[in-house]
mmCIF file of C-alpha atoms in Angstrom:
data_model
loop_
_atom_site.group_PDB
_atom_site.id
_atom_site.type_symbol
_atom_site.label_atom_id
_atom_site.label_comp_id
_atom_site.label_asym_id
_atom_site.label_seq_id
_atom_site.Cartn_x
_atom_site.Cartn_y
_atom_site.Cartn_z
ATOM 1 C CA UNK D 1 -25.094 -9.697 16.700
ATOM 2 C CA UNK D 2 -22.119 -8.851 19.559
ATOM 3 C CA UNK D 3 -20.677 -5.750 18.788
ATOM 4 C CA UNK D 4 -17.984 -6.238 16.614
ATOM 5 C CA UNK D 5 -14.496 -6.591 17.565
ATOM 6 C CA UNK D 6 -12.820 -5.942 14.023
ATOM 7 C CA UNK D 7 -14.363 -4.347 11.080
ATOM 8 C CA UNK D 8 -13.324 -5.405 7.984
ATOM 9 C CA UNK D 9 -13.660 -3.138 4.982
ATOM 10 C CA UNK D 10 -13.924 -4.432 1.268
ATOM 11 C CA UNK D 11 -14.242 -2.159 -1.303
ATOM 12 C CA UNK D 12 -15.346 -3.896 -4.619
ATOM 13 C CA UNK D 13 -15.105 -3.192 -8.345
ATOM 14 C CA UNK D 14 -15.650 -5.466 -11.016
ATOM 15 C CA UNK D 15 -14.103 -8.779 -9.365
ATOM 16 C CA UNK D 16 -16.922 -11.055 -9.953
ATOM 17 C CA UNK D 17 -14.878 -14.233 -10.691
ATOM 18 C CA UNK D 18 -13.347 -13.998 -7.265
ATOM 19 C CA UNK D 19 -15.855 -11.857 -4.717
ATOM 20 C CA UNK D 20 -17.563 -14.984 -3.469
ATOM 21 C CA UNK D 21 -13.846 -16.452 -2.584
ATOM 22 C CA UNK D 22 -13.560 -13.196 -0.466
ATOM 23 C CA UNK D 23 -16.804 -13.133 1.550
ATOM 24 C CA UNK D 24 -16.575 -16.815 1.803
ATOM 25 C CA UNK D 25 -13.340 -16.780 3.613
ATOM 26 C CA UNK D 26 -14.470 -13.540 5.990
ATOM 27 C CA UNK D 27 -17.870 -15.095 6.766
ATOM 28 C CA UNK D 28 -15.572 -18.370 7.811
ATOM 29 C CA UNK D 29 -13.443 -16.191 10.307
ATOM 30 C CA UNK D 30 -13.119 -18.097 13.485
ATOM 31 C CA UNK D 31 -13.849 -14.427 15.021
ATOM 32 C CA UNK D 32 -17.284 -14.641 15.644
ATOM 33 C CA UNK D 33 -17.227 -10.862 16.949
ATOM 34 C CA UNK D 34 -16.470 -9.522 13.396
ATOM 35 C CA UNK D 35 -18.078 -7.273 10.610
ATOM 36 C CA UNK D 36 -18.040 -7.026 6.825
ATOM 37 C CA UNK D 37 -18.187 -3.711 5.052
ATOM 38 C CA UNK D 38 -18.631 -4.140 1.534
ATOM 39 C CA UNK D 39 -18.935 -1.211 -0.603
ATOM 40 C CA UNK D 40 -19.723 -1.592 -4.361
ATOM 41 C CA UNK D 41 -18.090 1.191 -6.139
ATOM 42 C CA UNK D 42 -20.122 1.517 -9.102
ATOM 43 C CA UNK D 43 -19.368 -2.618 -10.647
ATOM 44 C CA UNK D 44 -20.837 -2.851 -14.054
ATOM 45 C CA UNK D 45 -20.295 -6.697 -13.771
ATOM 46 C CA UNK D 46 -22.504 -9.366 -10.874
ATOM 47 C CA UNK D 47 -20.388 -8.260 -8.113
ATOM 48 C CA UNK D 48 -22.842 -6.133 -6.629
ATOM 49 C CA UNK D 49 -25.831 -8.960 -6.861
ATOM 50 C CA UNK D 50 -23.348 -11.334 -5.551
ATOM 51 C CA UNK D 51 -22.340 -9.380 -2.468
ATOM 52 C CA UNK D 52 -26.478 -9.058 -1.487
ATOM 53 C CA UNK D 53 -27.099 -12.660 -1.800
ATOM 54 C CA UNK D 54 -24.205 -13.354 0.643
ATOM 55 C CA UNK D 55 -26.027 -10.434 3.026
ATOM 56 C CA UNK D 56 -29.016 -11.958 2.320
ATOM 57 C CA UNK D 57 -27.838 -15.245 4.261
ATOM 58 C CA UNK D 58 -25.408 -13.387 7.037
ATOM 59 C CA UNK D 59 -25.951 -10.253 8.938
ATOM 60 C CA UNK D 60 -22.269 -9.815 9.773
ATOM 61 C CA UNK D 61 -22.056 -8.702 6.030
ATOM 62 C CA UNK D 62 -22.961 -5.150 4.713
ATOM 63 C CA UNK D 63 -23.248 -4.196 1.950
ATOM 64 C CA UNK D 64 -23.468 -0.465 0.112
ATOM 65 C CA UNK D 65 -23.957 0.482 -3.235
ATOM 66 C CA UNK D 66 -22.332 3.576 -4.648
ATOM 67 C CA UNK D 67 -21.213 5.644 -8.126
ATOM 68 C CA UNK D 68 -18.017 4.740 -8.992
ATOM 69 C CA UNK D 69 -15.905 7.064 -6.977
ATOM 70 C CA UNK D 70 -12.431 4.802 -6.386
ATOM 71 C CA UNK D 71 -10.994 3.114 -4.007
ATOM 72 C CA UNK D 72 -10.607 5.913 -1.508
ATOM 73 C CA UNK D 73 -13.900 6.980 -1.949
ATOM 74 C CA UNK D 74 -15.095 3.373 -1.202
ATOM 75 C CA UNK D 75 -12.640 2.899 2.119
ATOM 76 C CA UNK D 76 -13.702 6.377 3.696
ATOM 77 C CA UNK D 77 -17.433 5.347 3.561
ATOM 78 C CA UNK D 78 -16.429 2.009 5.055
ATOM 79 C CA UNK D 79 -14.619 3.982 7.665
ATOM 80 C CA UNK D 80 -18.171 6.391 8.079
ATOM 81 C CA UNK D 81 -20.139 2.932 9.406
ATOM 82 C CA UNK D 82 -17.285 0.682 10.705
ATOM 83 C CA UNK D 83 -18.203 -0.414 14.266
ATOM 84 C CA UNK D 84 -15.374 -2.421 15.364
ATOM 85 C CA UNK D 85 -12.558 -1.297 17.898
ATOM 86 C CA UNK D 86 -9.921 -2.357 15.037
ATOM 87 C CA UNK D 87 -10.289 -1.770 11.353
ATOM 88 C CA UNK D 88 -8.697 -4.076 8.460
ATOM 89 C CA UNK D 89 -8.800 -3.954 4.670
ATOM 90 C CA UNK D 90 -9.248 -6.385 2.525
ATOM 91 C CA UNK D 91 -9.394 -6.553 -1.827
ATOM 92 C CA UNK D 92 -12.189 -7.980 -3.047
ATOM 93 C CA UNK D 93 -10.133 -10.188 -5.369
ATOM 94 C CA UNK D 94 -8.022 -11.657 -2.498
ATOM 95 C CA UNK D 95 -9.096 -13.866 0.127
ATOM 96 C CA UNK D 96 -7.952 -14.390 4.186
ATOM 97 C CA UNK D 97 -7.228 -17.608 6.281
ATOM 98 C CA UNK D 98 -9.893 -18.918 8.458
ATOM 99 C CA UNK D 99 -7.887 -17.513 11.608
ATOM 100 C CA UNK D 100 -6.937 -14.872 10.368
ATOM 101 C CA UNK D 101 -8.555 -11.855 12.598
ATOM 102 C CA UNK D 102 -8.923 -14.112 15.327
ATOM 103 C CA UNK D 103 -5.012 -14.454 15.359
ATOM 104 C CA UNK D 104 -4.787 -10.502 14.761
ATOM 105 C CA UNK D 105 -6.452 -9.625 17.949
ATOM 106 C CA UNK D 106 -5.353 -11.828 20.151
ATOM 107 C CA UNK D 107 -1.916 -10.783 19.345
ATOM 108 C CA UNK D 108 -2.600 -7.022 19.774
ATOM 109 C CA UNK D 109 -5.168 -7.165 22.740
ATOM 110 C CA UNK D 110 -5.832 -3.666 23.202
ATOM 111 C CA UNK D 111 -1.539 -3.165 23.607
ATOM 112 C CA UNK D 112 -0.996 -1.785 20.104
ATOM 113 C CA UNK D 113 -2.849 0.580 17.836
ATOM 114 C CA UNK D 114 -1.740 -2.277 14.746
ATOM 115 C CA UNK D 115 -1.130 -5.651 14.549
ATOM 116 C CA UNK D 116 1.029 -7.102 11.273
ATOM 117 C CA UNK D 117 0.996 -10.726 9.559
ATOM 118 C CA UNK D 118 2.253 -12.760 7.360
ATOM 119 C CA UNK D 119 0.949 -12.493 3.547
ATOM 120 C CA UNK D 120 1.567 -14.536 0.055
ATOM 121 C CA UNK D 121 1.662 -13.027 -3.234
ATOM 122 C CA UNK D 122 -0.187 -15.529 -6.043
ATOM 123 C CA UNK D 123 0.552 -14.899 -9.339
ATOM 124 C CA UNK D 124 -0.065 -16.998 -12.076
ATOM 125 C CA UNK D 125 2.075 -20.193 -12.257
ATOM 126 C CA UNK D 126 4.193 -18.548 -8.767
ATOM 127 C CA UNK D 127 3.473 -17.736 -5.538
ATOM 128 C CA UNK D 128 6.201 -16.019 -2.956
ATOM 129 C CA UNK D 129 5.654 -16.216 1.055
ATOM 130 C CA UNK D 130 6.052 -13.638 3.050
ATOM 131 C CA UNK D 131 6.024 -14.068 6.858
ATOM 132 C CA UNK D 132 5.965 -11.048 9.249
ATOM 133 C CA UNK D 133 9.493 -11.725 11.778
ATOM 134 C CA UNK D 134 9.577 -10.217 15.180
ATOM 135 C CA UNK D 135 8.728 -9.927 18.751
ATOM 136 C CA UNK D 136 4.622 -10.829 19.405
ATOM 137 C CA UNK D 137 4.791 -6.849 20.837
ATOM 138 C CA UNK D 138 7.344 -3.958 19.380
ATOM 139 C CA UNK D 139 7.442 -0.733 21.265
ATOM 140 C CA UNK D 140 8.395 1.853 18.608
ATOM 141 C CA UNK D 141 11.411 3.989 19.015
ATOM 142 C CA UNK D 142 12.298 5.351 15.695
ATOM 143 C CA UNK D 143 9.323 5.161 12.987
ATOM 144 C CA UNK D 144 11.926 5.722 10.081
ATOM 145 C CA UNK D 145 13.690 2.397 11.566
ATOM 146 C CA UNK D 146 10.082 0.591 11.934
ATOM 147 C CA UNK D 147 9.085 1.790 8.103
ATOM 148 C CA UNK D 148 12.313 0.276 7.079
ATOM 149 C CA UNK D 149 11.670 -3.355 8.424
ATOM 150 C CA UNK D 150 7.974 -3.325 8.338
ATOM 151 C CA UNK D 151 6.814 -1.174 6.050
ATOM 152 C CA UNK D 152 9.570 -1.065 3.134
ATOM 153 C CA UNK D 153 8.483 -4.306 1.165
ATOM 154 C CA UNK D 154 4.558 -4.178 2.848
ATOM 155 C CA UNK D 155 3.489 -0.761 2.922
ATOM 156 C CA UNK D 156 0.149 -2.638 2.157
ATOM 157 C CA UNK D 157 -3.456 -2.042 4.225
ATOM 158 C CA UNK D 158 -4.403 -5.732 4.199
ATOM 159 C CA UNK D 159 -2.039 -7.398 6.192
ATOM 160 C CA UNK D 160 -2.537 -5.155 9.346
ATOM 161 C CA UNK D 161 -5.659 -3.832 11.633
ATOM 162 C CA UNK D 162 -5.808 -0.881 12.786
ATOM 163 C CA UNK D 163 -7.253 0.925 16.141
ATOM 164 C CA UNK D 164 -10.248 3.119 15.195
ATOM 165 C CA UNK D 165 -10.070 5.684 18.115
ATOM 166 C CA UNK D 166 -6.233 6.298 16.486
ATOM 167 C CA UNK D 167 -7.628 6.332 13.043
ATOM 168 C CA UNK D 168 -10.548 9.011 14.111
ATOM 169 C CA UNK D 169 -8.319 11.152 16.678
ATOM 170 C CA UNK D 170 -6.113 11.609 14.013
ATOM 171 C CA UNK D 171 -8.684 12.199 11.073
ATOM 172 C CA UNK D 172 -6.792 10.065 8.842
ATOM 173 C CA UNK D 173 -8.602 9.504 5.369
ATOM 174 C CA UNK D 174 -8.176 8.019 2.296
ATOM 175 C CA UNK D 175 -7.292 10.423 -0.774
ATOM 176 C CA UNK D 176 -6.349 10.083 -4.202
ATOM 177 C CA UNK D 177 -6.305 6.336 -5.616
ATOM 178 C CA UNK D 178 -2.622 6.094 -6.282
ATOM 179 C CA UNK D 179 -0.997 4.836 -3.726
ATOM 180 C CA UNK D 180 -3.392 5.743 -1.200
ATOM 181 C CA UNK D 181 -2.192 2.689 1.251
ATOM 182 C CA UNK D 182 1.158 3.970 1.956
ATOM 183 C CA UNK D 183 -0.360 7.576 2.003
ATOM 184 C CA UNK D 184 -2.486 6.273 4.964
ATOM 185 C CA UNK D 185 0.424 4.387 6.709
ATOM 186 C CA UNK D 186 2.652 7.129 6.292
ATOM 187 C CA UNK D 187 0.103 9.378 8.226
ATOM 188 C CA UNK D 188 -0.290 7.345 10.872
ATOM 189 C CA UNK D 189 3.614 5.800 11.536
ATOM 190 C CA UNK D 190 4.269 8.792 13.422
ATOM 191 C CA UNK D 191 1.637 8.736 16.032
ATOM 192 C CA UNK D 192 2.389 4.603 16.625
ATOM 193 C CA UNK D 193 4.022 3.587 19.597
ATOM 194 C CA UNK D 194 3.181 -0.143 19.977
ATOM 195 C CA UNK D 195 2.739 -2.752 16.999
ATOM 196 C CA UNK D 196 1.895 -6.539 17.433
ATOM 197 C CA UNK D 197 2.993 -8.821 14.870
ATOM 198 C CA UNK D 198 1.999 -11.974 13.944
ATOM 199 C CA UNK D 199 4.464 -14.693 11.730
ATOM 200 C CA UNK D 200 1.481 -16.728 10.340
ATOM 201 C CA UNK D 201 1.385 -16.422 6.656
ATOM 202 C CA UNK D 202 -3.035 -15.259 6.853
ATOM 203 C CA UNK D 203 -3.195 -12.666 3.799
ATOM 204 C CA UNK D 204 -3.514 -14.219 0.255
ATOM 205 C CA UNK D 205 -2.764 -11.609 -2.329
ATOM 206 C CA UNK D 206 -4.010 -12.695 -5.903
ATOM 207 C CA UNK D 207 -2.328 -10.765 -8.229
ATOM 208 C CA UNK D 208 -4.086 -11.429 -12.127
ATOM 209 C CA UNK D 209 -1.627 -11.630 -14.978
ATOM 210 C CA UNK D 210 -3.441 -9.166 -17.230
ATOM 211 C CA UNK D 211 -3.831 -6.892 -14.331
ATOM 212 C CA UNK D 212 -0.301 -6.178 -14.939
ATOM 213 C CA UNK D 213 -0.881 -3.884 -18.184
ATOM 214 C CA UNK D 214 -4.977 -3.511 -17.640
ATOM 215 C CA UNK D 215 -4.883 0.460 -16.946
ATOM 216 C CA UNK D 216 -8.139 -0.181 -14.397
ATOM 217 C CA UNK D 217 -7.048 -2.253 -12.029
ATOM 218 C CA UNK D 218 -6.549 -0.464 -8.775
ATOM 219 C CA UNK D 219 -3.535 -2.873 -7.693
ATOM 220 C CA UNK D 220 -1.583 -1.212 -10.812
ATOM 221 C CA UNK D 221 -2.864 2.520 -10.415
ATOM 222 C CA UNK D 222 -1.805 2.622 -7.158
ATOM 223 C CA UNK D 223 1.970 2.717 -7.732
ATOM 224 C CA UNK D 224 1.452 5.215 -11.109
ATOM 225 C CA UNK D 225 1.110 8.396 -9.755
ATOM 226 C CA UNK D 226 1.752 8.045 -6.212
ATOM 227 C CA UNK D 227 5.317 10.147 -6.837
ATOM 228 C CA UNK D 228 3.256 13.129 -7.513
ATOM 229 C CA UNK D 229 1.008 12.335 -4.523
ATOM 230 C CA UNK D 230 3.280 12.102 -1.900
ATOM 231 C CA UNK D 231 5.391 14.805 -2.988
ATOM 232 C CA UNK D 232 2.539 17.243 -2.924
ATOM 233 C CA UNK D 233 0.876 15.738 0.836
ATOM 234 C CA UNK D 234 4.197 15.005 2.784
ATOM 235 C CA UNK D 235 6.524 17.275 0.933
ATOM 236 C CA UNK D 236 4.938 20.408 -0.485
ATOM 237 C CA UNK D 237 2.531 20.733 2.895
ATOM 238 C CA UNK D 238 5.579 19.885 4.923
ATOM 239 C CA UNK D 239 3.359 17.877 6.994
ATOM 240 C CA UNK D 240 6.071 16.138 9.288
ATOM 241 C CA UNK D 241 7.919 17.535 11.752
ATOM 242 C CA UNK D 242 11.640 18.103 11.448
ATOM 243 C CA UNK D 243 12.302 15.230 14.627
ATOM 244 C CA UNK D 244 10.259 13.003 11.493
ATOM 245 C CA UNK D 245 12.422 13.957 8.404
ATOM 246 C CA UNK D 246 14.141 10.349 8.245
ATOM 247 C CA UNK D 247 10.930 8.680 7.835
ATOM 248 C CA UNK D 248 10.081 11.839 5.252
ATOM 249 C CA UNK D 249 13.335 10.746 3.461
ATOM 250 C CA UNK D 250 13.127 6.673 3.853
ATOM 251 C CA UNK D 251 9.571 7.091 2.811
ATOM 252 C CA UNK D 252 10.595 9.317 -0.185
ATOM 253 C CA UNK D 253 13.230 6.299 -1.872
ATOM 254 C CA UNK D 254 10.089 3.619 -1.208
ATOM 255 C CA UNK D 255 7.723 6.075 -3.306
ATOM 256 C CA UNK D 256 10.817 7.051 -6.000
ATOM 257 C CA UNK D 257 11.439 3.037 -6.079
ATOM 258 C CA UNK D 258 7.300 2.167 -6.506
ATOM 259 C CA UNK D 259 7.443 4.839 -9.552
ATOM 260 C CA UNK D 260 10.578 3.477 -10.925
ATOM 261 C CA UNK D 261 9.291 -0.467 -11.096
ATOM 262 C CA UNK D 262 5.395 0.651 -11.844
ATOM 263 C CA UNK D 263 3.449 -0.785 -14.731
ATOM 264 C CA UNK D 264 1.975 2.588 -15.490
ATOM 265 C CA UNK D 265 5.585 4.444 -15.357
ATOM 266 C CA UNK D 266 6.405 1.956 -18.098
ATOM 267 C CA UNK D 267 3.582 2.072 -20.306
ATOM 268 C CA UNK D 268 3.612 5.761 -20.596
ATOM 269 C CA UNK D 269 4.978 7.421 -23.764
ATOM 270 C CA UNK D 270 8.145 8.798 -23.523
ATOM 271 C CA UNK D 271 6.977 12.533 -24.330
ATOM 272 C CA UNK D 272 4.104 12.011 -21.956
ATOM 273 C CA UNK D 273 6.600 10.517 -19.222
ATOM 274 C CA UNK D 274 9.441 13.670 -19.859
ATOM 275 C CA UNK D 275 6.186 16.215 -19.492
ATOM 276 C CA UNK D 276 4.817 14.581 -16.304
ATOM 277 C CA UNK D 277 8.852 14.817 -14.882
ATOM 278 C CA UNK D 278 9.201 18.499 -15.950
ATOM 279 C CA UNK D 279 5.293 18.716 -14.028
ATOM 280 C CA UNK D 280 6.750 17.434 -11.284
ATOM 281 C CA UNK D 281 10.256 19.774 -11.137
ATOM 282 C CA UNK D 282 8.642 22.835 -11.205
ATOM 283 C CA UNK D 283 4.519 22.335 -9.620
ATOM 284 C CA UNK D 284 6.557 20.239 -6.338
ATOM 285 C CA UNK D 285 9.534 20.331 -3.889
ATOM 286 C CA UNK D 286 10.816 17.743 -5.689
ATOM 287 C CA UNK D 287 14.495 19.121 -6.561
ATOM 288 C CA UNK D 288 14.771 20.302 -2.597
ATOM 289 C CA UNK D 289 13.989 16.663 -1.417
ATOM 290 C CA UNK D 290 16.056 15.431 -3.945
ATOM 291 C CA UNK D 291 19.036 17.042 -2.554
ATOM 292 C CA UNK D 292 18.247 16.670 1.480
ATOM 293 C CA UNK D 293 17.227 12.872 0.844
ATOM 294 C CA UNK D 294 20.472 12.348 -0.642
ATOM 295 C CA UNK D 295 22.355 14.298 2.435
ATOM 296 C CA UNK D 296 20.362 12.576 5.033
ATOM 297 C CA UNK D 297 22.416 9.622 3.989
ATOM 298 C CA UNK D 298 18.478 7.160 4.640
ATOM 299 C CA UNK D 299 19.500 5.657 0.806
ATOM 300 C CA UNK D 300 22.816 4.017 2.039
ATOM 301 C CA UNK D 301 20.942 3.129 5.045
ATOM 302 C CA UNK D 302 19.032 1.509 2.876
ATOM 303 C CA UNK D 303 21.288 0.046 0.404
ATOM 304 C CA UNK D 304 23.743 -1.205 3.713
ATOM 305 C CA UNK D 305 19.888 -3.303 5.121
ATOM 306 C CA UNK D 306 20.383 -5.234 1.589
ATOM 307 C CA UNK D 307 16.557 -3.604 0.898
ATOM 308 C CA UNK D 308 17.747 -2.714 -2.166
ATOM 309 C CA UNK D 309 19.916 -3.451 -4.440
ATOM 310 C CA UNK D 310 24.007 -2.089 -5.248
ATOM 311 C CA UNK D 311 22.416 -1.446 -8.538
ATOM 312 C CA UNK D 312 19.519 0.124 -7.437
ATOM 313 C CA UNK D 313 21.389 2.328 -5.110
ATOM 314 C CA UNK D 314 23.688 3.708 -7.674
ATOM 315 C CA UNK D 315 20.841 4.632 -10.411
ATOM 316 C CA UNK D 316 18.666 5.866 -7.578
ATOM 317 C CA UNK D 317 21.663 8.148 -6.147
ATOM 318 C CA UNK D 318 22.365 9.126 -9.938
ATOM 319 C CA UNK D 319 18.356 9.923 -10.747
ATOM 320 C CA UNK D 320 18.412 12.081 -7.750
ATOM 321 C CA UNK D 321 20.955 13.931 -8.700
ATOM 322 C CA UNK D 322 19.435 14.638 -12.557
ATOM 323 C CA UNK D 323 16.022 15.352 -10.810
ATOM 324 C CA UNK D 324 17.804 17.964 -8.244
ATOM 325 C CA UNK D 325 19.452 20.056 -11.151
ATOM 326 C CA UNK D 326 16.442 20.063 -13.285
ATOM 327 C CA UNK D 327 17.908 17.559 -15.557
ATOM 328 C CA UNK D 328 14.334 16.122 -17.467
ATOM 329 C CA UNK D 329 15.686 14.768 -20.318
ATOM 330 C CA UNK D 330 18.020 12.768 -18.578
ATOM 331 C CA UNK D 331 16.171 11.602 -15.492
ATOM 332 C CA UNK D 332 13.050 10.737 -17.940
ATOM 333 C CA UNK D 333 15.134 8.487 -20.442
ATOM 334 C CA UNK D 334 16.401 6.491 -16.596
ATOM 335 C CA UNK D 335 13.199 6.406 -15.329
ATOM 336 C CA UNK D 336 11.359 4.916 -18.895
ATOM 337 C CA UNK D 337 14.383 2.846 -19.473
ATOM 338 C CA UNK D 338 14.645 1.256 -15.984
ATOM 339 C CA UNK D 339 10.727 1.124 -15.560
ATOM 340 C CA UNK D 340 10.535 -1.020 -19.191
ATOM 341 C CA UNK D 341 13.633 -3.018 -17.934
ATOM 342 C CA UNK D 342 11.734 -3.922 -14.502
ATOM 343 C CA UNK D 343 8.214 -4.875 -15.943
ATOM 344 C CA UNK D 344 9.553 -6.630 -18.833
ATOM 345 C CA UNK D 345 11.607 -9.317 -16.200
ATOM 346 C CA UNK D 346 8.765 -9.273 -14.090
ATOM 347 C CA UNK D 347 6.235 -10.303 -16.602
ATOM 348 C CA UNK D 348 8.753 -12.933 -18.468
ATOM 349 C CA UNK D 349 10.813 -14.371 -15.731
ATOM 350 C CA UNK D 350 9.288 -13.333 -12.279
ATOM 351 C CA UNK D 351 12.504 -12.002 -10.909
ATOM 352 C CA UNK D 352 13.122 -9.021 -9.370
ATOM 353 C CA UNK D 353 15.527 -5.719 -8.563
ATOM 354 C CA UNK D 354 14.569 -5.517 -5.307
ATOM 355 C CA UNK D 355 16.756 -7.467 -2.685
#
């Protein structure tokens, strides 16, 4: 085999109604130049046997078998034996078009360390299309501004590739398995300075209805304790520069809006909720960032871009203000209340707060 242009990396737990879908429609890539990195984490279903039989057939696909470690665990060992000069992710319940990497890389062609496309999200009975708009190249300027338009409403791994020298100067790894996408993104967005972007809708994004309340699925645990996270890796650490605090603060209303519309948030007792808040008040910076988010001014930015809503401006400028004075009670009882509110109209009549 040519050495491979784009590695993709699939890490796989328990999907084995829709695993073959996946490798089928990577092994179909008009990208001949391309590898699969397939890392069983642990399935206690067929996924595993189903993943060596495709091997079995097609060297491009590789696969490893692992304890269950998560979904970090799984990307970072795809990450030890990718080959490829650009690096994409893909879920092992989803699937890709035919052209989809082939598109990818012509588009970038060695001018941008990523390269962005279009995506659907398939639920059951509904499916919403997302394009990518913009210039074929964008030289970036201001990676608050970039996060805002291209980041806000996809802060997702599987849409994108990625340039491996950038990923391995940097030493950017995956941690946690909360929201360990936009963990990853958010490392990276700083050190970007050229992204290619591609309108074509190539990224199929299957969410499952009962993945919506299942406490295993990694599409749901993502979004449950990624708050706590990020607060403790860009906020506590101080990680970013003070030229970088508008992405910090931009960032910061994406993560507080993720907690405030998650399935887990929701779920959660209310006495377990109001002790994770008062956690969070005292063990993070979270009352500091609460008040210099809210001076930087990012959430009207945000609010005046239409990327969220007036009413989701007003309770997130309100929460912000109960979280900055300590206010647990209070900011727990709008957080549970708003976080019931979102997943209940989600689940019954697909609509949405978000802009």
């Amino acid at each position: 085999m040519d050495a491979p242009k784009v590695s993709v990396i699939v890490p796989v737990y328990n999907c084995e109604d829709y695993i073959a879908r996946c490798i089928q429609s990577l092994l179909a890539q008009t990208l001949r130049e391309i590898e699969i990195i397939a890392i069983d984490d642990g399935s206690t279903d067929k996924s595993g046997a189903i993943l060596d039989r495709y091997a079995e057939k097609d060297q491009r696909l590789r696969v490893f078998h692992q304890k269950n470690g998560g979904v970090s665990a799984a990307r970072n060992k795809g990450l030890q034996y990718a080959q490829g000069t650009y690096i994409g992710f893909v879920d092992g319940d989803d699937y890709v078009e035919p052209d989809m990497y082939q598109e990818l890389l012509a588009t970038v062609d060695h001018r941008a360390e990523v390269a962005i496309c279009g995506y659907d999200l398939q639920f059951v009975g509904h499916r919403e299309t997302r394009p990518c708009q913009g210039a074929p190249l964008i030289r970036i300027t201001s990676p608050s501004d970039f996060y805002m338009q291209y980041f806000w409403k996809s802060p997702n791994l599987w849409d994108k590739i990625y340039c491996r020298q950038m990923i391995e100067q940097r030493r950017v790894f995956f941690s946690g398995d909360v929201g360990e996408d936009l963990l990853f993104n958010l490392e990276l967005l700083p050190h970007l300075k050229t992204a290619a972007i591609v309108q074509k809708v190539l990224y199929h994004y299957v969410q499952r209805k009962n993945s919506i309340i299942h406490r295993g699925n990694w599409k749901i645990l993502r979004q449950g304790d990624l708050f706590e996270n990020y607060l403790v890796k860009f906020c506590g650490k101080a990680s970013m520069e003070e030229e970088q605090s508008p992405l910090l603060y931009i960032s910061f209303f994406s993560v507080l809006t993720g907690y405030l519309c998650s399935a887990k948030t929701a779920s959660r007792p209310f006495g377990s909720l109001k002790h994770h808040i008062y956690k969070l008040t005292w063990d993070t910076q979270l009352c500091a960032i609460c008040e210099k988010a809210m001076q930087s001014g990012e959430l009207y930015k945000l609010r005046k871009k239409c990327l969220i809503t007036p009413a989701f401006y007003q309770i997130e400028k309100w929460l912000c203000f109960l979280l900055k004075h300590r206010m647990v009670r209070a900011s727990s009882a709008v957080i549970w209340m708003i976080s019931r509110l979102y997943v209940k109209s989600h689940l019954e009549d697909e609509t949405t707060l978000f802009a």
